[in-house]
Backbone as numpy.savetxt, mean C-alpha at the origin, in Angstrom:
# Nx Ny Nz CAx CAy CAz Cx Cy Cz
13.69 1.97 -4.03 13.18 2.28 -2.73 12.33 1.14 -2.26
12.50 0.64 -1.07 11.65 -0.42 -0.54 10.45 0.19 0.21
9.29 -0.18 -0.25 8.02 0.31 0.32 7.14 -0.87 0.61
6.09 -0.62 1.41 5.20 -1.74 1.89 3.74 -1.37 1.58
3.07 -2.33 1.03 1.64 -2.26 0.80 0.96 -3.23 1.67
-0.14 -2.81 2.35 -0.86 -3.68 3.30 -2.22 -4.01 2.73
-2.68 -5.22 3.13 -4.02 -5.64 2.64 -4.52 -6.69 3.59
-5.76 -7.11 3.31 -6.34 -8.24 4.11 -6.28 -9.48 3.23
-6.84 -10.64 3.78 -6.76 -11.91 3.01 -7.53 -11.83 1.71
-8.67 -11.21 1.69 -9.45 -11.09 0.45 -8.68 -10.25 -0.59
-8.12 -9.15 -0.09 -7.35 -8.32 -1.00 -6.15 -9.00 -1.58
-5.49 -9.76 -0.72 -4.31 -10.57 -1.17 -4.69 -11.53 -2.28
-5.81 -12.21 -2.08 -6.28 -13.16 -3.14 -6.45 -12.48 -4.46
-7.04 -11.29 -4.45 -7.23 -10.51 -5.69 -5.92 -10.03 -6.30
-5.01 -9.61 -5.44 -3.71 -9.16 -5.88 -2.98 -10.32 -6.53
-2.93 -11.47 -5.90 -2.24 -12.66 -6.47 -2.94 -13.06 -7.81
-4.23 -13.07 -7.85 -4.92 -13.50 -9.02 -4.62 -12.54 -10.25
-4.56 -11.25 -9.98 -4.30 -10.34 -11.06 -2.81 -10.18 -11.34
-1.94 -10.54 -10.33 -0.46 -10.38 -10.54 0.02 -8.99 -10.36
-0.77 -8.09 -9.68 -0.37 -6.76 -9.46 -1.16 -6.10 -8.37
-0.57 -5.10 -7.74 -1.20 -4.20 -6.78 -1.82 -3.10 -7.66
-3.12 -3.10 -7.77 -3.77 -2.11 -8.66 -3.64 -0.71 -8.17
-3.42 0.25 -9.05 -3.45 1.69 -8.72 -4.88 2.09 -8.75
-5.38 2.67 -7.62 -6.80 3.07 -7.51 -6.86 4.30 -6.70
-8.03 4.95 -6.65 -8.27 6.06 -5.76 -9.70 6.10 -5.32
-10.01 6.13 -4.05 -9.22 5.36 -3.09 -9.46 3.89 -3.28
-10.66 3.50 -3.58 -10.94 2.02 -3.85 -11.81 1.88 -5.09
-12.65 2.90 -5.34 -13.61 2.84 -6.47 -13.02 3.58 -7.63
-12.90 2.95 -8.80 -12.30 3.67 -9.95 -13.09 4.82 -10.43
-14.39 4.92 -10.04 -15.22 6.05 -10.44 -15.20 7.21 -9.42
-14.55 7.01 -8.27 -14.49 8.02 -7.26 -13.36 9.04 -7.64
-13.65 10.27 -7.65 -12.71 11.34 -7.94 -11.89 11.04 -9.23
-12.53 10.93 -10.36 -11.92 10.51 -11.59 -10.80 11.51 -12.06
-10.81 12.72 -11.48 -9.79 13.70 -11.89 -8.43 13.43 -11.24
-8.35 12.51 -10.25 -7.12 12.15 -9.59 -6.41 11.08 -10.31
-5.07 11.11 -10.32 -4.29 9.99 -10.84 -4.60 8.75 -9.96
-4.61 7.59 -10.55 -4.77 6.35 -9.83 -3.42 6.00 -9.16
-3.41 5.67 -7.92 -2.21 5.38 -7.23 -2.25 4.12 -6.41
-1.08 3.52 -6.21 -0.95 2.44 -5.28 -0.48 3.10 -3.98
-1.14 2.80 -2.89 -0.84 3.41 -1.54 0.15 2.48 -0.84
1.20 3.10 -0.30 2.26 2.33 0.32 2.77 3.07 1.57
3.68 2.40 2.34 4.26 3.08 3.49 5.77 2.75 3.47
6.55 3.66 3.95 7.95 3.39 4.12 8.24 2.54 5.32
7.24 2.47 6.21 7.27 1.64 7.43 6.80 0.24 7.18
7.49 -0.79 7.69 7.03 -2.15 7.63 5.93 -2.45 8.65
5.56 -1.51 9.47 4.59 -1.66 10.54 3.22 -1.08 10.08
2.17 -1.92 9.95 0.90 -1.43 9.56 0.33 -0.26 10.50
0.87 -0.16 11.73 0.42 0.90 12.59 0.74 2.31 12.03
1.54 2.37 11.01 1.89 3.63 10.40 0.75 4.14 9.49
-0.18 3.22 9.22 -1.29 3.56 8.31 -2.44 4.27 9.10
-3.27 4.96 8.37 -4.39 5.60 9.05 -5.50 4.68 9.45
-6.19 5.03 10.54 -7.43 4.40 10.96 -7.51 2.92 10.80
-8.60 2.41 10.18 -8.91 1.04 10.06 -7.82 0.28 9.24
-6.99 0.94 8.57 -5.99 0.28 7.73 -4.78 -0.17 8.63
-4.68 0.37 9.84 -3.55 0.07 10.75 -3.55 -1.34 11.29
-4.57 -2.08 10.98 -4.62 -3.53 11.47 -4.60 -4.54 10.30
-4.30 -4.07 9.05 -4.26 -4.98 7.96 -3.18 -6.02 8.18
-3.51 -7.33 7.94 -2.60 -8.41 8.38 -1.59 -8.85 7.35
-1.67 -8.37 6.10 -0.71 -8.88 5.08 0.09 -7.75 4.52
1.38 -7.93 4.58 2.35 -6.89 4.09 3.06 -7.41 2.90
3.06 -6.58 1.84 3.77 -6.86 0.64 4.84 -5.82 0.46
6.12 -6.29 0.41 7.24 -5.36 0.20 7.46 -5.25 -1.28
7.66 -4.05 -1.81 7.89 -3.79 -3.17 9.09 -2.90 -3.35
9.73 -3.08 -4.44 10.95 -2.26 -4.78 10.55 -1.39 -5.97
10.59 -0.05 -5.80 10.25 0.86 -6.91 11.39 1.90 -7.01
11.49 2.51 -8.15 12.43 3.56 -8.38 12.10 4.71 -7.46
13.16 5.30 -6.86 12.97 6.47 -5.97 12.16 7.56 -6.70
12.41 7.78 -7.94 11.73 8.85 -8.69 10.22 8.62 -8.84
9.74 7.38 -8.65 8.31 7.07 -8.78 7.62 7.14 -7.54
8.33 7.05 -6.39 7.72 7.05 -5.06 7.54 8.50 -4.58
6.30 8.86 -4.30 5.97 10.19 -3.91 5.47 10.18 -2.45
6.13 11.00 -1.63 5.60 11.06 -0.24 4.19 11.61 -0.29
3.28 10.96 0.41 1.84 11.27 0.27 1.48 12.70 0.55
1.95 13.28 1.65 1.55 14.61 2.03 1.86 15.66 0.94
3.11 15.78 0.49 3.32 16.73 -0.62 2.55 16.39 -1.89
2.45 15.10 -2.21 1.74 14.63 -3.44 0.30 15.07 -3.27
-0.32 14.81 -2.11 -1.72 15.07 -1.86 -2.02 16.57 -1.91
-1.09 17.43 -1.43 -1.28 18.85 -1.46 -1.38 19.34 -2.92
-0.76 18.65 -3.84 -0.83 19.05 -5.25 -1.95 18.39 -5.98
-2.68 17.44 -5.38 -3.71 16.67 -6.08 -5.10 16.69 -5.44
-5.15 16.83 -4.13 -6.46 16.85 -3.42 -7.00 18.21 -3.26
-8.30 18.33 -3.02 -8.89 19.63 -2.81 -8.31 20.31 -1.63
-8.31 21.67 -1.63 -7.71 22.46 -0.51 -8.29 22.02 0.82
-7.43 21.91 1.75 -7.89 21.47 3.14 -8.03 20.00 3.38
-8.03 19.21 2.28 -8.22 17.77 2.45 -7.07 17.09 3.17
-5.84 17.53 2.85 -4.69 16.91 3.49 -4.72 17.15 5.01
-5.03 18.34 5.42 -5.07 18.67 6.79 -6.16 17.87 7.54
-7.29 17.69 6.87 -8.38 16.90 7.46 -7.98 15.45 7.60
-7.35 14.88 6.55 -6.99 13.49 6.58 -5.82 13.16 7.48
-4.94 14.10 7.73 -3.77 13.83 8.56 -4.01 14.34 10.01
-5.16 14.80 10.34 -5.42 15.30 11.74 -5.25 14.11 12.64
-5.09 14.34 13.93 -4.93 13.30 14.91 -6.14 12.35 14.94
-7.25 12.83 14.49 -8.45 11.92 14.49 -8.32 10.85 13.42
-7.55 11.06 12.42 -7.34 10.06 11.34 -6.26 9.06 11.69
-5.25 9.42 12.46 -4.27 8.50 12.95 -3.15 8.16 11.93
-2.32 7.27 12.35 -1.21 6.83 11.51 -0.02 7.81 11.49
0.87 7.63 10.62 2.03 8.47 10.50 2.11 8.97 9.07
1.52 10.11 8.79 1.53 10.62 7.43 2.83 10.78 6.78
3.89 11.00 7.56 5.19 11.12 6.95 5.69 9.83 6.39
5.12 8.69 6.76 5.45 7.34 6.23 4.73 6.99 4.99
3.63 7.69 4.65 2.81 7.36 3.56 3.36 7.74 2.19
3.30 6.91 1.26 3.78 7.10 -0.10 2.74 6.67 -1.13
2.82 7.19 -2.36 2.00 6.76 -3.45 2.90 6.53 -4.68
2.51 5.62 -5.53 3.12 5.42 -6.80 1.96 5.53 -7.87
2.12 6.30 -8.91 1.02 6.55 -9.83 0.96 5.50 -10.92
0.97 4.24 -10.49 0.77 3.13 -11.46 0.55 1.87 -10.64
0.14 0.83 -11.28 0.03 -0.49 -10.62 1.39 -1.11 -10.42
1.52 -2.00 -9.49 2.79 -2.59 -9.13 2.76 -4.10 -9.46
3.37 -4.54 -10.53 3.36 -5.90 -10.90 4.19 -6.81 -9.99
3.91 -8.04 -10.01 4.59 -9.02 -9.12 6.07 -9.05 -9.34
6.57 -8.64 -10.50 7.97 -8.57 -10.79 8.68 -7.60 -9.83
7.91 -6.68 -9.24 8.53 -5.68 -8.35 8.33 -6.06 -6.83
7.65 -7.15 -6.57 7.43 -7.55 -5.22 8.66 -8.18 -4.68
8.99 -7.91 -3.46 10.17 -8.52 -2.84 9.66 -9.77 -2.05
8.63 -9.53 -1.27 8.04 -10.64 -0.47 6.65 -10.19 -0.03
5.86 -11.15 0.38 4.62 -10.91 1.07 4.55 -11.78 2.33
4.06 -11.24 3.42 4.07 -11.93 4.65 2.75 -11.77 5.38
2.18 -12.86 5.91 1.04 -12.80 6.80 1.61 -12.41 8.16
1.35 -11.24 8.60 1.89 -10.78 9.88 1.26 -11.39 11.10
0.05 -11.95 11.00 -0.57 -12.62 12.09 0.01 -14.03 12.27
-0.03 -14.77 11.21 0.51 -16.18 11.27 2.02 -16.18 11.22
2.66 -15.10 10.81 4.10 -14.95 10.68 4.67 -15.95 9.71
4.00 -16.03 8.55 4.46 -16.97 7.46 4.60 -16.18 6.14
5.54 -16.58 5.31 5.65 -15.99 4.00 4.51 -16.41 3.11
4.04 -15.51 2.29 3.01 -15.88 1.28 3.56 -15.79 -0.13
4.61 -15.06 -0.31 5.16 -14.84 -1.65 6.64 -14.43 -1.42
7.58 -14.91 -2.20 7.39 -15.61 -3.45 6.87 -17.07 -3.25
6.32 -17.61 -4.24 5.73 -18.94 -4.11 6.62 -20.04 -3.48
7.92 -19.97 -3.84 8.83 -20.95 -3.23 8.90 -20.85 -1.70
8.92 -19.64 -1.22 8.99 -19.42 0.24 7.75 -19.88 0.91
6.57 -19.63 0.29 5.33 -20.06 0.86 5.22 -21.63 0.88
5.66 -22.25 -0.19 5.67 -23.72 -0.29 6.61 -24.34 0.73
7.75 -23.74 0.98 8.69 -24.29 1.95 8.10 -24.33 3.36
7.24 -23.36 3.67 6.63 -23.33 5.03 5.59 -24.40 5.10
4.80 -24.66 4.06 3.74 -25.71 4.12 4.25 -27.09 3.84
5.44 -27.23 3.38 5.97 -28.59 3.02 6.36 -29.34 4.27
């Protein structure tokens, strides 16, 4: 299944340095320790599918994961978040397209990345050969 992870320039630098999209919840590893750590993704290549402030993230990383590992966020969250949390997070005040949100309960190594693109500059960032071809 092809899914998309979105980040900013600083996040991209950390992802490249570590060689993986880290599974976290939501950003702080000490927050809600009872929840599985997840990589948050979208089935949509458009960051506008994301909630709130995330809808303007400029870097898109396409990843290929097994269908069995990709969980649609709303059903997954109903089984993992406190009662009422899903409804609060998916209300119109939160924005985005909850039907497009997915999680994978593990980190996503570079071997599973298909490409990374700077959506503002419209240039490839990964794989390295594609990024070098643009700057050459």
